[in-house]
Each structure stands twice: as C-alpha cells, then as structure tokens.
PDB file of C-alpha atoms in Angstrom:
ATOM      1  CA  UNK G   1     -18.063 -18.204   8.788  1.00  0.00           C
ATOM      2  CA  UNK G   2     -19.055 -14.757   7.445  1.00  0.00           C
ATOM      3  CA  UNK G   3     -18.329 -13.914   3.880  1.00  0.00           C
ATOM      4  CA  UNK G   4     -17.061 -10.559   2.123  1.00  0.00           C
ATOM      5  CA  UNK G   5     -19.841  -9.055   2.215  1.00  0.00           C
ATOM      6  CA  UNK G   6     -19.365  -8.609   6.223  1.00  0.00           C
ATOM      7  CA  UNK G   7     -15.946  -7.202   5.447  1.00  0.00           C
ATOM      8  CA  UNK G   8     -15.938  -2.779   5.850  1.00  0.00           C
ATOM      9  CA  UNK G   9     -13.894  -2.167   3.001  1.00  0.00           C
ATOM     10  CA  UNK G  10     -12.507   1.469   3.486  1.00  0.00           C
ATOM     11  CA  UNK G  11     -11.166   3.773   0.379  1.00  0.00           C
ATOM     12  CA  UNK G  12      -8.155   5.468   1.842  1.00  0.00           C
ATOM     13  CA  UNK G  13      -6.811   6.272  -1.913  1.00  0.00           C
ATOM     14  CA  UNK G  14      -8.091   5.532  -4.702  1.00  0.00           C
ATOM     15  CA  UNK G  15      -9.545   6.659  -8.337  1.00  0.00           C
ATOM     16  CA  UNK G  16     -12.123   9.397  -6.668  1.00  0.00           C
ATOM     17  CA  UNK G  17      -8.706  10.493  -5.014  1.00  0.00           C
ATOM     18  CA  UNK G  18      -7.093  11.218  -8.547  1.00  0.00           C
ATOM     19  CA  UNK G  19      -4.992   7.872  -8.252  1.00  0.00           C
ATOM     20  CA  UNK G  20      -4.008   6.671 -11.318  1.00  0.00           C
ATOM     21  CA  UNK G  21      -2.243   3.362 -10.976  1.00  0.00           C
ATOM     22  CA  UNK G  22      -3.316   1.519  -7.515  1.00  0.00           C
ATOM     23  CA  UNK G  23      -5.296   2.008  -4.573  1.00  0.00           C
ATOM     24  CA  UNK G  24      -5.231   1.564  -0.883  1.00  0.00           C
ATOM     25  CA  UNK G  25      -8.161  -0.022   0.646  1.00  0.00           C
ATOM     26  CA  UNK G  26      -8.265  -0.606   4.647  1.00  0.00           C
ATOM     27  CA  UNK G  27     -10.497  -3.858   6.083  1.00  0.00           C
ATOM     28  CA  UNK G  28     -11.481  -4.563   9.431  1.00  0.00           C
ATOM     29  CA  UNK G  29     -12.516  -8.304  10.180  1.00  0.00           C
ATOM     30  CA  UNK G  30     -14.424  -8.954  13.252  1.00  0.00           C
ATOM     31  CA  UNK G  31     -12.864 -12.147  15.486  1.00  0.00           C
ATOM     32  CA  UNK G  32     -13.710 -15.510  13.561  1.00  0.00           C
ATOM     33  CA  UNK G  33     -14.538 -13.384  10.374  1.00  0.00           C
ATOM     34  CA  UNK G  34     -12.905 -13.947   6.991  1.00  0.00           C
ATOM     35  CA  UNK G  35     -13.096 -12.872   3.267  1.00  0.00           C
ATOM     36  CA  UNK G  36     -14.599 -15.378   0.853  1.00  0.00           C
ATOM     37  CA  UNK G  37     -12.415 -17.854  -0.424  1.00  0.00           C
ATOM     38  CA  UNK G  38     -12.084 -16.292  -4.177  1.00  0.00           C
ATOM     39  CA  UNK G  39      -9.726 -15.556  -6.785  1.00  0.00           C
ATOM     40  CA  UNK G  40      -9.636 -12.360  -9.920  1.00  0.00           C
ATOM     41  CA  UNK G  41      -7.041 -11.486 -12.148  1.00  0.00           C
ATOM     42  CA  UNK G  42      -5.412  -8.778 -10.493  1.00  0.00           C
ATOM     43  CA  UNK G  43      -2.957  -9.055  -7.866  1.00  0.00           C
ATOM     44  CA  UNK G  44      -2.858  -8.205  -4.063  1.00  0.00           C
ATOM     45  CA  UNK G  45      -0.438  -6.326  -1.596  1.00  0.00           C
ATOM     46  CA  UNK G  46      -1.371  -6.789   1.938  1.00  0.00           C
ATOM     47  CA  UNK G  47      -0.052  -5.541   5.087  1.00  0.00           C
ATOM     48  CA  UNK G  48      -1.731  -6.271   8.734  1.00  0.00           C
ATOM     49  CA  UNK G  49      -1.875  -3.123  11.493  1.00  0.00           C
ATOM     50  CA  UNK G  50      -3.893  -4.877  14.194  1.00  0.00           C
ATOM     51  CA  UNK G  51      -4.755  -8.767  15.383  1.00  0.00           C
ATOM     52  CA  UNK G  52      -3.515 -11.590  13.663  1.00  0.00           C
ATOM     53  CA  UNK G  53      -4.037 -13.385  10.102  1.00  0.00           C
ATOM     54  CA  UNK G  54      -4.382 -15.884   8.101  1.00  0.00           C
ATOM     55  CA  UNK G  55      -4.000 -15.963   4.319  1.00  0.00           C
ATOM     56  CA  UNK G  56      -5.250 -19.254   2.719  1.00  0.00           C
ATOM     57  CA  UNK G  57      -3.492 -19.292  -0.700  1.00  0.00           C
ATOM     58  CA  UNK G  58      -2.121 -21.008  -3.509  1.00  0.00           C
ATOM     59  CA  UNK G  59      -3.672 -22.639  -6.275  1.00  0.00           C
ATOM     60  CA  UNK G  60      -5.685 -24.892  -4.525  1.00  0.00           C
ATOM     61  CA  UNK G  61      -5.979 -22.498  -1.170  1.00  0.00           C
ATOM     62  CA  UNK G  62      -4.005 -25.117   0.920  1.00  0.00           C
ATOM     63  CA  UNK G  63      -1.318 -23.133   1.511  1.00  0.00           C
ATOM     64  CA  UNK G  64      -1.855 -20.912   4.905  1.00  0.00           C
ATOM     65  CA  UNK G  65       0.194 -18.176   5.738  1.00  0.00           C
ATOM     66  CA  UNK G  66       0.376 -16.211   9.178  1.00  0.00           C
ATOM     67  CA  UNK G  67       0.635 -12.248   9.569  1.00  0.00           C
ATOM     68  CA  UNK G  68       1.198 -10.652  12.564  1.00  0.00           C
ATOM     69  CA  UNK G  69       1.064  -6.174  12.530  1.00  0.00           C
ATOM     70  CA  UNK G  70       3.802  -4.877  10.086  1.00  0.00           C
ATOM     71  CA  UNK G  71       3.892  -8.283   7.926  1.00  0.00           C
ATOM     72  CA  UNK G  72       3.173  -7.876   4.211  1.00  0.00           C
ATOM     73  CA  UNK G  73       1.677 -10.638   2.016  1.00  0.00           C
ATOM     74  CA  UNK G  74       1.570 -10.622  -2.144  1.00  0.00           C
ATOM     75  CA  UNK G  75      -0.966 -12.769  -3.914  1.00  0.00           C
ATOM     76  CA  UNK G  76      -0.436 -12.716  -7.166  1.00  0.00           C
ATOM     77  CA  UNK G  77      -3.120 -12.528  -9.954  1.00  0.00           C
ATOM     78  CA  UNK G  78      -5.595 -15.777 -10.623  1.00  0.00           C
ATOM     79  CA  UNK G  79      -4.369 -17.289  -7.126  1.00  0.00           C
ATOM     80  CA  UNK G  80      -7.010 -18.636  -5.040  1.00  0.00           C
ATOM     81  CA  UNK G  81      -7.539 -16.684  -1.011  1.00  0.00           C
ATOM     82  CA  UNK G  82      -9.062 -16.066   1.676  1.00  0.00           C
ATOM     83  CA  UNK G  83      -7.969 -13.776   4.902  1.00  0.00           C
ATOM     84  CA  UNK G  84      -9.372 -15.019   8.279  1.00  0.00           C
ATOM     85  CA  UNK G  85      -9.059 -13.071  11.045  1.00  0.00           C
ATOM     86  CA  UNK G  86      -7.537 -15.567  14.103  1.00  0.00           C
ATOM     87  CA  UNK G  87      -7.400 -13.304  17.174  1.00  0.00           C
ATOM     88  CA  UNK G  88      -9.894 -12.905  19.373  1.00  0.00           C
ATOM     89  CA  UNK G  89      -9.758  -8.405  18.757  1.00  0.00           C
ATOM     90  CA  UNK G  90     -10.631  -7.134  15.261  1.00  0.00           C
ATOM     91  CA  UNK G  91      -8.047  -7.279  12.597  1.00  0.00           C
ATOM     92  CA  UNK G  92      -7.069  -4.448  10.506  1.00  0.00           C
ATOM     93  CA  UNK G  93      -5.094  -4.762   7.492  1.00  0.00           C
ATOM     94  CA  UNK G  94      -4.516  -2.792   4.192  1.00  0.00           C
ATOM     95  CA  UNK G  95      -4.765  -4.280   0.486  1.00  0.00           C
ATOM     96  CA  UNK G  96      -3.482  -2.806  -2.484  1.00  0.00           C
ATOM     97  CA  UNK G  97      -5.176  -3.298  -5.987  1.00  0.00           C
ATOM     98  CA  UNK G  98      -3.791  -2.052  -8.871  1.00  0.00           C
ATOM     99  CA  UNK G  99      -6.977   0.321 -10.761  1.00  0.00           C
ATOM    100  CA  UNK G 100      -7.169  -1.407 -13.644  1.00  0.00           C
ATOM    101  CA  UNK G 101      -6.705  -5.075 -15.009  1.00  0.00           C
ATOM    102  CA  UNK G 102      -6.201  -6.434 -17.944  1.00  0.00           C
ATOM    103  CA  UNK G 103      -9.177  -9.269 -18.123  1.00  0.00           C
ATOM    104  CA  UNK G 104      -9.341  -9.081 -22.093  1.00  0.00           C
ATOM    105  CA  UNK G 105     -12.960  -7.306 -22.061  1.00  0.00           C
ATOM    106  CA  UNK G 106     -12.507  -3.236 -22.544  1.00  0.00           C
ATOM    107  CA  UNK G 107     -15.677  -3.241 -19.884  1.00  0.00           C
ATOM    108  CA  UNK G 108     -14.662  -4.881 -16.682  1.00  0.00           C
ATOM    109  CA  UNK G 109     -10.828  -2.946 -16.926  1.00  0.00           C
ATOM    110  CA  UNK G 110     -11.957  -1.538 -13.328  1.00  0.00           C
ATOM    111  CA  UNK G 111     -10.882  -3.144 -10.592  1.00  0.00           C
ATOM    112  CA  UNK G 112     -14.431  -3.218  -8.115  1.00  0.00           C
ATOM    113  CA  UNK G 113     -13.578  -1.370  -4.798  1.00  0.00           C
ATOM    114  CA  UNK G 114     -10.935   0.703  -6.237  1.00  0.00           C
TER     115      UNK G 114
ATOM    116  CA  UNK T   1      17.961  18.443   8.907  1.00  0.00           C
ATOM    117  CA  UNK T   2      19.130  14.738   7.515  1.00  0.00           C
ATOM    118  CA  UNK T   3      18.639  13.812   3.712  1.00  0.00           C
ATOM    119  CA  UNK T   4      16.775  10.935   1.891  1.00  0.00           C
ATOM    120  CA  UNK T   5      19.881   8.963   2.073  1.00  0.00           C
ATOM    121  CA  UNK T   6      19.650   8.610   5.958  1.00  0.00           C
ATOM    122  CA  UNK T   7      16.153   7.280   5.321  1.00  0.00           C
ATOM    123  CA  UNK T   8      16.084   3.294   5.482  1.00  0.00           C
ATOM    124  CA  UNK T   9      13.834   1.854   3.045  1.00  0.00           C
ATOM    125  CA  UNK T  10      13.036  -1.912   3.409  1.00  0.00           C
ATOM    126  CA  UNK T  11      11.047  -3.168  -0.048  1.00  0.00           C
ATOM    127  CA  UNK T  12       8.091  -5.418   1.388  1.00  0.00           C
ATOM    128  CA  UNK T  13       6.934  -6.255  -1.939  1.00  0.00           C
ATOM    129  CA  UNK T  14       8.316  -5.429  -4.968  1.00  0.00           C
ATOM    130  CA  UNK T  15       9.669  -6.671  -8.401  1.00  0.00           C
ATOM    131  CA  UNK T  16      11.929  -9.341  -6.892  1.00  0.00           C
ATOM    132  CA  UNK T  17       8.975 -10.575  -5.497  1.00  0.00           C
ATOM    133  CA  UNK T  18       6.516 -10.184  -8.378  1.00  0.00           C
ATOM    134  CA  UNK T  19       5.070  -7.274  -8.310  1.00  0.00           C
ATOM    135  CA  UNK T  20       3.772  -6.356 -11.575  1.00  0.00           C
ATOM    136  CA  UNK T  21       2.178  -2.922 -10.857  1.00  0.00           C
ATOM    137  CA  UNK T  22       2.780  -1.290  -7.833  1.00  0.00           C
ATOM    138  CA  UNK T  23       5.486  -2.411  -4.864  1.00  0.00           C
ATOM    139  CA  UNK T  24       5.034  -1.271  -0.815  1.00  0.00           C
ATOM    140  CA  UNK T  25       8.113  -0.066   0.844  1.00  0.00           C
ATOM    141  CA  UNK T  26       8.629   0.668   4.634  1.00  0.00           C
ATOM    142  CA  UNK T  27      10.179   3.474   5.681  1.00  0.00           C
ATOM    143  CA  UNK T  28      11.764   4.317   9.195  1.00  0.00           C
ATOM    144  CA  UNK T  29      12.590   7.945  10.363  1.00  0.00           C
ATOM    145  CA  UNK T  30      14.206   9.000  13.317  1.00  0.00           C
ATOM    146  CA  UNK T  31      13.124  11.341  15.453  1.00  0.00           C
ATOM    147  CA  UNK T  32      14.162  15.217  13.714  1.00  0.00           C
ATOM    148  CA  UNK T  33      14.839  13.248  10.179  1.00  0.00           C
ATOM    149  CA  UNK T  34      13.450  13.848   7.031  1.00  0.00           C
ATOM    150  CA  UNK T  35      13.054  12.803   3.293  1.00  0.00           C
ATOM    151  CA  UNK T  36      14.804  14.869   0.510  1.00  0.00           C
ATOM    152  CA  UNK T  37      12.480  17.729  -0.455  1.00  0.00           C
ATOM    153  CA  UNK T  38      12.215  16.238  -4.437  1.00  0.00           C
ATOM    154  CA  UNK T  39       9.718  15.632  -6.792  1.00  0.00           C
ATOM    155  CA  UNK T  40       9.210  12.748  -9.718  1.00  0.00           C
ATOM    156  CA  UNK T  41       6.983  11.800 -12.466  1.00  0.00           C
ATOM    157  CA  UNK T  42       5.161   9.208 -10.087  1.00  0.00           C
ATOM    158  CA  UNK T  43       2.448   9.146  -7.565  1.00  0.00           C
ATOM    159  CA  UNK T  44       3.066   7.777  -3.824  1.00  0.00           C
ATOM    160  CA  UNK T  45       0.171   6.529  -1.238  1.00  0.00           C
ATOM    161  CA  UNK T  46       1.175   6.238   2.171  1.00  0.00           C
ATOM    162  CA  UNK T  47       0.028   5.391   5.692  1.00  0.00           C
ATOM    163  CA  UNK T  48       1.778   5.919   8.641  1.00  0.00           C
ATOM    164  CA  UNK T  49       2.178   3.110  10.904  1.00  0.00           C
ATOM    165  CA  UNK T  50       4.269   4.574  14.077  1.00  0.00           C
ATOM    166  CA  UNK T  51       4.396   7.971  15.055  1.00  0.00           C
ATOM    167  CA  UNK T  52       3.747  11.146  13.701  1.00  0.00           C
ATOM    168  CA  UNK T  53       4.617  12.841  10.405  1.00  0.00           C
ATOM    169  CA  UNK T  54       4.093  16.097   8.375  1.00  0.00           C
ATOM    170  CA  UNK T  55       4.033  15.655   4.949  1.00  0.00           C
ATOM    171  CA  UNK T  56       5.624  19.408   3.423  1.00  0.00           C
ATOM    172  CA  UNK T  57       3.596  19.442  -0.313  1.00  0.00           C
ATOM    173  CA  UNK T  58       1.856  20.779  -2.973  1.00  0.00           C
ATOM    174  CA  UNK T  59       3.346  23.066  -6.048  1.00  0.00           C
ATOM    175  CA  UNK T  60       5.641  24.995  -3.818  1.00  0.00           C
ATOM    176  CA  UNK T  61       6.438  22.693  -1.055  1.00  0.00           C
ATOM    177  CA  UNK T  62       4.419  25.056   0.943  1.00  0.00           C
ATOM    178  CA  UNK T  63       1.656  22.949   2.195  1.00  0.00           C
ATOM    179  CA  UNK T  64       1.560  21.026   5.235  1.00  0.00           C
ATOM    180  CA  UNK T  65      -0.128  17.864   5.872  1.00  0.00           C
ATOM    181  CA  UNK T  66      -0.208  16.079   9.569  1.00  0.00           C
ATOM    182  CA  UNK T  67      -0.771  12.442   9.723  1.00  0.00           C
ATOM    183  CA  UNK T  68      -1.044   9.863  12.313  1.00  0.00           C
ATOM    184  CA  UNK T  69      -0.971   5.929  12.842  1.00  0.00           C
ATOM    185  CA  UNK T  70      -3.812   5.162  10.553  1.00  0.00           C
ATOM    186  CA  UNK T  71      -3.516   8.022   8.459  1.00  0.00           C
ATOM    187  CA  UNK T  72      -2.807   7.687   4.812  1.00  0.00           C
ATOM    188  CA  UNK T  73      -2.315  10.508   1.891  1.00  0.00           C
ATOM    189  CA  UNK T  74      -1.821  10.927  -1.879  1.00  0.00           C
ATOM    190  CA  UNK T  75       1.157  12.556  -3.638  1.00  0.00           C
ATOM    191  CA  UNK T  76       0.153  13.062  -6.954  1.00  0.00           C
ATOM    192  CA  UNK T  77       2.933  12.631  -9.738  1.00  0.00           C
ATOM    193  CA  UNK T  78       5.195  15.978 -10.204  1.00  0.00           C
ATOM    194  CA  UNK T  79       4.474  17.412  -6.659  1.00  0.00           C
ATOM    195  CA  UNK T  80       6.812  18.176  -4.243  1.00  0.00           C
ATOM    196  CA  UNK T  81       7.020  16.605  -1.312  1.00  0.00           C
ATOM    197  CA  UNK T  82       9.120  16.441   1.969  1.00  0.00           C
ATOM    198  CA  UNK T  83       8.073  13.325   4.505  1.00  0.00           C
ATOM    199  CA  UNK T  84       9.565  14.888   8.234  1.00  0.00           C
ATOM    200  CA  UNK T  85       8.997  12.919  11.768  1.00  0.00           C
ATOM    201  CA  UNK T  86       7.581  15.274  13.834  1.00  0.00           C
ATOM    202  CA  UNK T  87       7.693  12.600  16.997  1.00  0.00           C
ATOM    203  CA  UNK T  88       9.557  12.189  19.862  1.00  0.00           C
ATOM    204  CA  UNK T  89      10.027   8.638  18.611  1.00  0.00           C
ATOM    205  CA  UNK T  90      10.678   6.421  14.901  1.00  0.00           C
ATOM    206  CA  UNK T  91       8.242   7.391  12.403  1.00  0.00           C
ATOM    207  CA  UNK T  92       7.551   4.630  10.723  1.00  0.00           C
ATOM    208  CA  UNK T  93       5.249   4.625   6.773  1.00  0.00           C
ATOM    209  CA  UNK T  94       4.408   2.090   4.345  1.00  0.00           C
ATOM    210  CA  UNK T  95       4.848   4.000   0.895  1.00  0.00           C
ATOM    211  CA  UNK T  96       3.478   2.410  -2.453  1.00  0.00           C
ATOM    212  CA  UNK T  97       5.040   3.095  -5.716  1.00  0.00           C
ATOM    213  CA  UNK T  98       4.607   2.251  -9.092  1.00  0.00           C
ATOM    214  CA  UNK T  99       6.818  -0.439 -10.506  1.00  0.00           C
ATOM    215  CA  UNK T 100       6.530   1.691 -13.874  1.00  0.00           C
ATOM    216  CA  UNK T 101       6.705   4.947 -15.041  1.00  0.00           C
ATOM    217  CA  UNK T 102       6.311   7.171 -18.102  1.00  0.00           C
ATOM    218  CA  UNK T 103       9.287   9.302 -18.295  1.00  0.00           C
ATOM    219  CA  UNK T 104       9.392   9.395 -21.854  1.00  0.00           C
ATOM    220  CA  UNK T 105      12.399   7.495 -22.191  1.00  0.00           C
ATOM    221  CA  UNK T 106      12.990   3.717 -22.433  1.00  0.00           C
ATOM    222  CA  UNK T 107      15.729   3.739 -20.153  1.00  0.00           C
ATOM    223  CA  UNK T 108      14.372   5.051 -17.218  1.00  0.00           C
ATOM    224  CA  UNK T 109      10.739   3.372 -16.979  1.00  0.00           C
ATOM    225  CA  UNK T 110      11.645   1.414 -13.899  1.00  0.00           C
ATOM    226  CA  UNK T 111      10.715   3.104 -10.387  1.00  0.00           C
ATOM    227  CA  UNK T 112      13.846   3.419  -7.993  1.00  0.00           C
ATOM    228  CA  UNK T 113      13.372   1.351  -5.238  1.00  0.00           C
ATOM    229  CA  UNK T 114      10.379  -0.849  -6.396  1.00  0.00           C
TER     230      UNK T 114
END
C-alpha cells in the first residue's frame, strides 16, 4: 500500500492565500492508494467529491468509516487515521486544517501543508 | 432576486459535532437564487460542488468571480460578498467558517451557523 507521500496534496486556500484561520487542501488517491496511518494534534474536516472512502479511525484505528461524494468526516485532534481509497477510479476529497495548532512549542504552531 | 433566508444551509461539521476551529456547511441554491449581499468580520472558503456560481465581491460588491464544480475561492473578512446560481440547475457549495470570531465583544464571538 502506498504511503502519503504518493498522495497530490493541492492548496486551494490557504496562508499564501491571506487565510488566516484554516485551509482547504484537495487530495487525489489513485485506486488501492491510502494516506499513512498517522495521527497530529490538529483536527480534520473531510468531504469526498469523487470514488469512494474509507477512513480508519479512532484511537486504536479500528474503527472504519465509509464516504461516498458529498459525505463529510471530522477527526478530531490526536486521533489515529488513515483514508484509503476503495473504488477502482481515483478518489478526490477535500481536508480542512486549521493554520495553526497549539502543540506547546512556539516553533511547530504551523500546521505542514497549510 | 431571493434573500439569504431562502438559502438552505445544512451544518456538516460544526460545534455540535466538535469542531473546535473552523465548521463546513453545505449550501443549496436554486436556479435564479442568491445569498444576501452582506459582509462580516470573518473569512469564508468555498468550493462548489454542483453547478455554477458567480461570486459578486470585493470592496464595492463590484467584482465578479465565476466558479465551477471543483472550483474554490477566498472571502477575506469585511468584504462583501453576494453567492448567485448562475445554472440552469441547484448550485450546490461547501462553505467553511470559523467557529470564532473577534468582534470585539464577548457576546458575539460565536460564528452564526457554525
């Protein structure tokens, strides 16, 4: 299974945008491709346009949740996921990240991809 | 021309769900509707999922932005803005709030609809 680093993150607003608060990010997963299993402590807002999801959550990332185009998804900060693409055509989805975090160290108050 | 109030809003995450930061909203416009022509001390990001909208902007209202499926856009805090279907058919837009704003005033640091 591919990791994140095989995942086209796209800016559509962010900080270089003059967005002060939260960003919108757009992903395409090729068929059998996923994000790495992973967890930060910031949360997520997701919503799928095209294909068909997965979102392996919770606290141990046992919990599995399906998305189908227009269904939205919040993982919360410090929970454990992973989004697997499970059609067979690409999946598109947005995620939302909020700009900064609070991770108690004034130098990692960026969120990465932002 | 219809008003805001005509505009269904469905909250897709928000508050009630957890939402510390920001909270996504989905918005469906029928064909010749519109949003309010208003302005408020918070930003939106939005993408259009169905259809086709203008968004009417900038310091006067006087700037016209066209966006399709896929397309997404910025309104900075303070700037007028008008969201208008401009399709034969619904017009249908994630928006993304802020769950908080500075207003300079305790009581009204909550985002409507968030």
């Amino acid at each position: 299974m591919r990791g994140a680093q095989s995942v086209p993150l796209r800016l559509m607003v962010g900080r270089e945008h003059g967005a002060p608060t939260f960003s919108m990010r757009l992903f395409e997963v090729e068929p059998g491709g996923n994000t790495l299993l992973h967890q930060h402590n910031y949360e997520h807002e997701l919503m799928v346009l095209e294909g068909e999801a997965q979102i392996a959550g919770g606290v141990s990332g046992s919990t599995i949740r399906s998305l189908r185009p227009g269904d939205a998804a919040f993982v919360p900060a410090n929970e454990t996921h992973q989004i697997r693409n499970v059609s067979d055509g690409i999946l598109r989805f947005v995620c939302i990240v909020p700009t900064h975090f609070d991770c108690g160290k004034n130098e990692c108050d960026i969120t990465p991809g932002s």
